[in-house]
Amino acid sequence: MITRRLALTATLATPFLARPALSQAATLNVNSALTADDPLFKGLEAFKQGVETRSNGRLQVRLYPSSQLGSDEDVLEQARAGAGVAVVVDGGRLAPFVREFGILGAPYIANGFPELRKLATSPLFDRWADRLRTASGHQVLSFNWFQGDRHLLTNRAIAAPADLNGLRLRTPGAPVWLETIRAMGATPTPLPWTEVYSALQLRAIDAAEAQYPALWGSRLYEVVRFITKTSHINLITGLIGSRIWFDRQPAELRTILREEALKGGDTGSQATLASLDDFETRLKAQGLTITTPDLAPFREATKVVYDKLNYAAVRREVEAVLAG
């Protein structure tokens, strides 16, 4: 009797034991300093939906706005170590690994999103991205995420670079940003974005610079009185992940990630462009004075940045791409 029971148990258990283990979906955690109501975030939501739908759930994307996973630099380090993370960052944060990326944030390098997208999808850019994979272990998924033009945010009127003399102006810590602000006449002061509001409120800094969606999302209109539309930087950013994690995925999923990142970047960029007039209207309603100065003195003042950072030759390559 005992023998028969054991045989029956073994027979019932065999199909269960032989059943192959279910494969687990891969997960990509996407971090961004953007708030969830930033128009560019619509692109991240489109990226998530596109990846999950086309992969039939084999790839899951989780979105973390407002830097919930840490600073951009922290997430870039996690990516280097092979974690399943990605982050929306500007080229300046990648320049320590491949210095050509820094020119993406250089002053007046392009004329708006169409030119920036042309550069970010060119063979020249692809060569930079391939070198980044080797140099730092980062994978560019796409670099067509346009956040808008960056303008000056102050508590006094600015009409020319000379009006910035003596002002402590917050900017990211990448060399191209620091040199741009210094060339414009202010004293560049690196600070995390999350600290800008309190620093302006407490007068630890005198001014800042940002694009409309970020300015609005962080409520900086409460602590500045003037916006000067210098458009000194056309802020293009990229969705950057881990080469190790990316290469671990099947070829089909790697294709999906890159194609959907490009589509998501276009979606978010178009949403940004469509929002700018509305943001300006809302900012004026908050009592801010918004002016557009003669840009020629600002362009002239910032030409020195390219020589200081040894970008003259790279700029010629970029200009050739844009002219082609």
Tab-separated table of C-alpha atoms in Angstrom:
chain	number	residue	atom	x	y	z
A	1	MET	CA	0.000	0.000	0.000
A	2	ILE	CA	2.784	2.378	0.938
A	3	THR	CA	4.652	1.470	-2.250
A	4	ARG	CA	1.572	2.244	-4.387
A	5	ARG	CA	1.121	5.631	-2.654
A	6	LEU	CA	4.745	6.548	-3.262
A	7	ALA	CA	4.468	5.579	-6.930
A	8	LEU	CA	1.278	7.648	-7.332
A	9	THR	CA	2.908	10.663	-5.663
A	10	ALA	CA	5.928	10.412	-7.972
A	11	THR	CA	3.662	10.128	-11.030
A	12	LEU	CA	1.675	13.246	-10.069
A	13	ALA	CA	4.805	15.197	-9.206
A	14	THR	CA	6.697	14.422	-12.396
A	15	PRO	CA	4.771	16.798	-14.746
A	16	PHE	CA	5.132	19.596	-12.190
A	17	LEU	CA	8.860	19.074	-11.784
A	18	ALA	CA	9.403	18.863	-15.538
A	19	ARG	CA	7.525	22.109	-16.243
A	20	PRO	CA	10.032	24.797	-17.290
A	21	ALA	CA	10.410	27.779	-14.991
A	22	LEU	CA	8.517	30.880	-16.124
A	23	SER	CA	10.871	33.598	-17.361
A	24	GLN	CA	10.774	36.814	-15.378
A	25	ALA	CA	10.300	40.147	-17.097
A	26	ALA	CA	13.294	42.459	-17.160
A	27	THR	CA	12.746	45.812	-15.453
A	28	LEU	CA	14.175	49.199	-16.391
A	29	ASN	CA	13.880	51.882	-13.712
A	30	VAL	CA	13.936	55.366	-15.270
A	31	ASN	CA	14.925	58.304	-13.086
A	32	SER	CA	14.430	61.960	-13.967
A	33	ALA	CA	14.699	65.324	-12.252
A	34	LEU	CA	11.523	66.234	-14.149
A	35	THR	CA	8.274	66.521	-12.241
A	36	ALA	CA	5.428	64.289	-13.391
A	37	ASP	CA	3.568	67.295	-14.828
A	38	ASP	CA	6.506	68.415	-16.984
A	39	PRO	CA	5.507	68.096	-20.660
A	40	LEU	CA	8.646	66.075	-21.412
A	41	PHE	CA	7.414	63.455	-18.940
A	42	LYS	CA	4.716	62.580	-21.489
A	43	GLY	CA	7.553	61.188	-23.572
A	44	LEU	CA	8.656	58.915	-20.739
A	45	GLU	CA	5.096	57.677	-20.329
A	46	ALA	CA	4.945	56.977	-24.079
A	47	PHE	CA	8.295	55.157	-23.858
A	48	LYS	CA	6.989	52.971	-21.028
A	49	GLN	CA	3.795	52.112	-22.874
A	50	GLY	CA	5.577	51.412	-26.157
A	51	VAL	CA	8.212	49.159	-24.623
A	52	GLU	CA	5.789	47.149	-22.527
A	53	THR	CA	3.283	46.722	-25.365
A	54	ARG	CA	5.780	45.766	-28.067
A	55	SER	CA	7.661	43.389	-25.762
A	56	ASN	CA	4.418	41.700	-24.622
A	57	GLY	CA	5.383	42.437	-21.050
A	58	ARG	CA	8.866	40.931	-21.271
A	59	LEU	CA	10.240	44.388	-20.471
A	60	GLN	CA	8.732	46.469	-17.690
A	61	VAL	CA	9.513	50.187	-17.320
A	62	ARG	CA	9.078	52.019	-14.031
A	63	LEU	CA	9.201	55.812	-13.981
A	64	TYR	CA	10.603	57.826	-11.071
A	65	PRO	CA	10.072	61.603	-11.413
A	66	SER	CA	11.605	64.276	-9.182
A	67	SER	CA	14.892	62.346	-8.787
A	68	GLN	CA	13.307	59.689	-6.580
A	69	LEU	CA	16.195	57.294	-7.245
A	70	GLY	CA	18.839	59.903	-6.420
A	71	SER	CA	20.842	62.487	-8.285
A	72	ASP	CA	21.597	62.104	-11.986
A	73	GLU	CA	25.233	61.391	-11.142
A	74	ASP	CA	24.252	58.636	-8.690
A	75	VAL	CA	22.063	56.918	-11.267
A	76	LEU	CA	24.765	57.186	-13.927
A	77	GLU	CA	27.110	55.378	-11.527
A	78	GLN	CA	24.523	52.656	-10.962
A	79	ALA	CA	24.251	52.276	-14.727
A	80	ARG	CA	28.033	51.908	-15.048
A	81	ALA	CA	27.851	49.042	-12.566
A	82	GLY	CA	25.269	47.234	-14.699
A	83	ALA	CA	22.023	48.062	-12.917
A	84	GLY	CA	18.743	48.149	-14.822
A	85	VAL	CA	18.424	51.910	-14.598
A	86	ALA	CA	18.288	54.830	-17.005
A	87	VAL	CA	18.259	58.582	-16.481
A	88	VAL	CA	17.427	61.686	-18.508
A	89	VAL	CA	20.594	63.802	-18.575
A	90	ASP	CA	22.290	66.532	-20.585
A	91	GLY	CA	25.536	66.068	-22.479
A	92	GLY	CA	27.566	67.940	-19.900
A	93	ARG	CA	27.237	65.048	-17.466
A	94	LEU	CA	28.640	62.664	-20.074
A	95	ALA	CA	31.511	64.922	-21.149
A	96	PRO	CA	33.908	63.590	-18.454
A	97	PHE	CA	33.815	60.271	-20.327
A	98	VAL	CA	33.596	61.476	-23.949
A	99	ARG	CA	34.270	65.176	-24.074
A	100	GLU	CA	32.401	65.762	-27.371
A	101	PHE	CA	29.106	65.287	-25.518
A	102	GLY	CA	29.735	68.572	-23.751
A	103	ILE	CA	29.203	70.546	-26.934
A	104	LEU	CA	25.504	69.597	-26.860
A	105	GLY	CA	25.132	72.105	-24.020
A	106	ALA	CA	27.383	74.766	-25.508
A	107	PRO	CA	25.956	78.251	-26.091
A	108	TYR	CA	24.027	78.845	-29.308
A	109	ILE	CA	25.264	75.571	-30.847
A	110	ALA	CA	22.038	74.986	-32.788
A	111	ASN	CA	18.799	76.642	-33.740
A	112	GLY	CA	16.102	74.821	-31.818
A	113	PHE	CA	14.869	71.252	-31.682
A	114	PRO	CA	14.937	70.350	-35.416
A	115	GLU	CA	18.677	71.025	-35.658
A	116	LEU	CA	19.403	69.349	-32.336
A	117	ARG	CA	17.476	66.238	-33.395
A	118	LYS	CA	19.374	66.165	-36.682
A	119	LEU	CA	22.643	66.176	-34.759
A	120	ALA	CA	21.487	63.556	-32.234
A	121	THR	CA	20.545	61.106	-35.005
A	122	SER	CA	23.646	61.673	-37.162
A	123	PRO	CA	26.596	59.324	-37.827
A	124	LEU	CA	28.783	61.825	-35.960
A	125	PHE	CA	26.679	61.422	-32.822
A	126	ASP	CA	26.597	57.630	-33.246
A	127	ARG	CA	30.395	57.606	-33.112
A	128	TRP	CA	30.307	59.547	-29.855
A	129	ALA	CA	27.747	57.089	-28.427
A	130	ASP	CA	29.886	54.081	-29.412
A	131	ARG	CA	32.883	55.614	-27.677
A	132	LEU	CA	30.769	56.244	-24.571
A	133	ARG	CA	29.892	52.551	-24.356
A	134	THR	CA	33.598	51.707	-24.200
A	135	ALA	CA	34.742	54.643	-22.083
A	136	SER	CA	32.143	54.546	-19.316
A	137	GLY	CA	29.815	51.613	-19.863
A	138	HIS	CA	26.808	53.828	-20.630
A	139	GLN	CA	24.258	53.073	-23.335
A	140	VAL	CA	22.548	55.919	-25.180
A	141	LEU	CA	18.962	54.864	-25.874
A	142	SER	CA	18.181	58.157	-27.632
A	143	PHE	CA	19.229	61.798	-27.316
A	144	ASN	CA	16.249	63.675	-28.750
A	145	TRP	CA	14.596	64.827	-25.511
A	146	PHE	CA	14.181	68.610	-25.854
A	147	GLN	CA	13.403	70.485	-22.660
A	148	GLY	CA	13.309	74.005	-24.086
A	149	ASP	CA	15.578	77.049	-24.228
A	150	ARG	CA	17.258	78.147	-21.023
A	151	HIS	CA	16.757	81.754	-19.950
A	152	LEU	CA	18.050	83.992	-17.166
A	153	LEU	CA	16.019	84.204	-13.937
A	154	THR	CA	16.847	87.269	-11.860
A	155	ASN	CA	15.524	89.862	-9.456
A	156	ARG	CA	16.721	92.781	-11.533
A	157	ALA	CA	16.380	93.655	-15.193
A	158	ILE	CA	19.011	92.262	-17.569
A	159	ALA	CA	19.552	93.811	-20.984
A	160	ALA	CA	23.191	92.929	-21.742
A	161	PRO	CA	25.967	90.686	-20.398
A	162	ALA	CA	27.379	93.608	-18.398
A	163	ASP	CA	24.214	93.587	-16.252
A	164	LEU	CA	25.207	90.150	-14.928
A	165	ASN	CA	28.489	91.337	-13.413
A	166	GLY	CA	28.716	90.356	-9.766
A	167	LEU	CA	25.663	88.099	-9.754
A	168	ARG	CA	26.012	84.612	-8.273
A	169	LEU	CA	24.094	82.537	-10.785
A	170	ARG	CA	23.194	78.893	-10.293
A	171	THR	CA	24.007	76.509	-13.094
A	172	PRO	CA	24.843	72.772	-13.322
A	173	GLY	CA	28.469	71.915	-12.582
A	174	ALA	CA	29.531	70.717	-16.037
A	175	PRO	CA	32.428	72.771	-17.484
A	176	VAL	CA	30.475	73.906	-20.558
A	177	TRP	CA	27.702	75.356	-18.384
A	178	LEU	CA	30.146	76.991	-15.974
A	179	GLU	CA	32.150	78.615	-18.755
A	180	THR	CA	29.008	79.818	-20.521
A	181	ILE	CA	27.733	81.634	-17.444
A	182	ARG	CA	31.199	83.011	-16.699
A	183	ALA	CA	31.501	84.312	-20.276
A	184	MET	CA	28.133	86.023	-19.919
A	185	GLY	CA	29.469	87.965	-16.950
A	186	ALA	CA	28.025	86.235	-13.880
A	187	THR	CA	29.731	84.079	-11.261
A	188	PRO	CA	28.661	80.460	-11.891
A	189	THR	CA	27.490	78.678	-8.752
A	190	PRO	CA	26.838	74.926	-9.056
A	191	LEU	CA	23.948	73.620	-6.963
A	192	PRO	CA	21.599	70.625	-7.189
A	193	TRP	CA	18.360	71.647	-8.874
A	194	THR	CA	16.339	70.697	-5.804
A	195	GLU	CA	18.194	73.370	-3.784
A	196	VAL	CA	17.689	76.284	-6.181
A	197	TYR	CA	14.384	77.515	-4.744
A	198	SER	CA	15.653	77.750	-1.170
A	199	ALA	CA	18.986	79.228	-2.295
A	200	LEU	CA	17.166	82.034	-4.127
A	201	GLN	CA	14.790	82.523	-1.235
A	202	LEU	CA	17.644	82.800	1.286
A	203	ARG	CA	19.773	84.932	-1.099
A	204	ALA	CA	22.555	82.335	-1.119
A	205	ILE	CA	22.494	82.937	-4.877
A	206	ASP	CA	21.282	85.951	-6.827
A	207	ALA	CA	19.990	84.330	-9.984
A	208	ALA	CA	19.495	81.115	-11.904
A	209	GLU	CA	18.885	79.941	-15.447
A	210	ALA	CA	16.353	77.405	-16.636
A	211	GLN	CA	13.787	76.471	-19.249
A	212	TYR	CA	10.101	77.304	-18.755
A	213	PRO	CA	8.793	73.839	-17.761
A	214	ALA	CA	11.460	73.371	-15.075
A	215	LEU	CA	11.003	76.929	-13.816
A	216	TRP	CA	7.269	76.393	-13.465
A	217	GLY	CA	7.507	72.904	-11.978
A	218	SER	CA	9.852	74.139	-9.253
A	219	ARG	CA	7.777	77.282	-8.599
A	220	LEU	CA	10.771	79.565	-9.092
A	221	TYR	CA	8.354	82.289	-10.170
A	222	GLU	CA	7.808	82.803	-6.440
A	223	VAL	CA	11.432	83.830	-5.830
A	224	VAL	CA	12.439	85.716	-9.003
A	225	ARG	CA	10.936	88.779	-10.697
A	226	PHE	CA	12.489	88.839	-14.174
A	227	ILE	CA	12.946	86.368	-17.010
A	228	THR	CA	15.352	87.427	-19.736
A	229	LYS	CA	14.911	85.245	-22.820
A	230	THR	CA	18.532	84.756	-23.796
A	231	SER	CA	18.032	81.191	-25.091
A	232	HIS	CA	21.739	80.754	-24.381
A	233	ILE	CA	21.363	76.977	-24.259
A	234	ASN	CA	18.902	74.825	-26.224
A	235	LEU	CA	18.521	72.071	-23.663
A	236	ILE	CA	18.642	68.707	-25.402
A	237	THR	CA	18.932	65.650	-23.169
A	238	GLY	CA	19.256	61.910	-23.569
A	239	LEU	CA	17.907	58.723	-22.043
A	240	ILE	CA	21.055	56.991	-20.805
A	241	GLY	CA	21.250	53.485	-19.397
A	242	SER	CA	23.703	50.689	-18.743
A	243	ARG	CA	25.684	48.990	-21.513
A	244	ILE	CA	25.974	45.822	-19.410
A	245	TRP	CA	22.228	45.626	-18.763
A	246	PHE	CA	21.371	46.591	-22.352
A	247	ASP	CA	23.676	43.971	-23.896
A	248	ARG	CA	22.148	41.327	-21.649
A	249	GLN	CA	18.756	41.754	-23.358
A	250	PRO	CA	17.839	39.770	-26.499
A	251	ALA	CA	18.438	41.593	-29.789
A	252	GLU	CA	14.700	42.091	-30.359
A	253	LEU	CA	14.292	43.848	-27.020
A	254	ARG	CA	17.354	46.035	-27.613
A	255	THR	CA	15.768	47.208	-30.859
A	256	ILE	CA	12.483	47.943	-29.095
A	257	LEU	CA	14.240	49.967	-26.399
A	258	ARG	CA	16.053	52.181	-28.890
A	259	GLU	CA	13.111	52.669	-31.232
A	260	GLU	CA	10.699	53.483	-28.427
A	261	ALA	CA	13.220	55.819	-26.788
A	262	LEU	CA	13.423	57.784	-30.045
A	263	LYS	CA	9.623	57.870	-30.357
A	264	GLY	CA	9.260	58.866	-26.715
A	265	GLY	CA	11.798	61.653	-27.116
A	266	ASP	CA	9.878	63.036	-30.086
A	267	THR	CA	6.593	62.818	-28.165
A	268	GLY	CA	8.012	64.618	-25.144
A	269	SER	CA	9.802	67.230	-27.241
A	270	GLN	CA	6.677	68.102	-29.211
A	271	ALA	CA	4.733	68.360	-25.961
A	272	THR	CA	7.397	70.735	-24.647
A	273	LEU	CA	7.271	72.921	-27.754
A	274	ALA	CA	3.476	73.042	-27.613
A	275	SER	CA	3.537	74.132	-23.961
A	276	LEU	CA	5.937	77.092	-24.105
A	277	ASP	CA	3.456	79.831	-25.002
A	278	ASP	CA	1.095	78.674	-22.279
A	279	PHE	CA	3.900	78.653	-19.714
A	280	GLU	CA	4.835	82.205	-20.683
A	281	THR	CA	1.244	83.340	-20.247
A	282	ARG	CA	1.048	81.724	-16.822
A	283	LEU	CA	4.375	83.199	-15.748
A	284	LYS	CA	3.254	86.687	-16.732
A	285	ALA	CA	0.071	86.110	-14.734
A	286	GLN	CA	2.294	85.460	-11.706
A	287	GLY	CA	3.664	88.987	-12.075
A	288	LEU	CA	6.996	88.216	-13.753
A	289	THR	CA	8.472	90.648	-16.258
A	290	ILE	CA	9.576	88.766	-19.379
A	291	THR	CA	11.828	90.434	-21.932
A	292	THR	CA	13.757	89.425	-25.037
A	293	PRO	CA	17.085	91.286	-25.259
A	294	ASP	CA	19.318	91.822	-28.270
A	295	LEU	CA	21.018	88.429	-28.431
A	296	ALA	CA	24.038	89.595	-30.439
A	297	PRO	CA	26.061	90.683	-27.350
A	298	PHE	CA	25.318	87.383	-25.622
A	299	ARG	CA	26.344	85.374	-28.672
A	300	GLU	CA	29.529	87.389	-28.990
A	301	ALA	CA	30.391	87.096	-25.294
A	302	THR	CA	30.016	83.314	-25.280
A	303	LYS	CA	32.131	82.584	-28.376
A	304	VAL	CA	35.132	82.253	-26.072
A	305	VAL	CA	33.638	79.093	-24.526
A	306	TYR	CA	34.510	77.013	-27.602
A	307	ASP	CA	38.176	77.995	-27.481
A	308	LYS	CA	38.428	77.664	-23.704
A	309	LEU	CA	37.142	74.102	-23.786
A	310	ASN	CA	38.964	73.190	-27.000
A	311	TYR	CA	35.701	72.664	-28.882
A	312	ALA	CA	36.527	74.659	-32.017
A	313	ALA	CA	37.194	71.568	-34.147
A	314	VAL	CA	34.144	69.735	-32.777
A	315	ARG	CA	32.007	72.773	-33.524
A	316	ARG	CA	33.092	72.654	-37.157
A	317	GLU	CA	32.060	68.987	-37.313
A	318	VAL	CA	28.678	69.859	-35.825
A	319	GLU	CA	28.186	72.738	-38.235
A	320	ALA	CA	28.950	70.394	-41.131
A	321	VAL	CA	26.247	67.986	-39.936
A	322	LEU	CA	23.690	70.783	-39.574
A	323	ALA	CA	24.535	72.204	-42.981
A	324	GLY	CA	24.248	68.812	-44.705
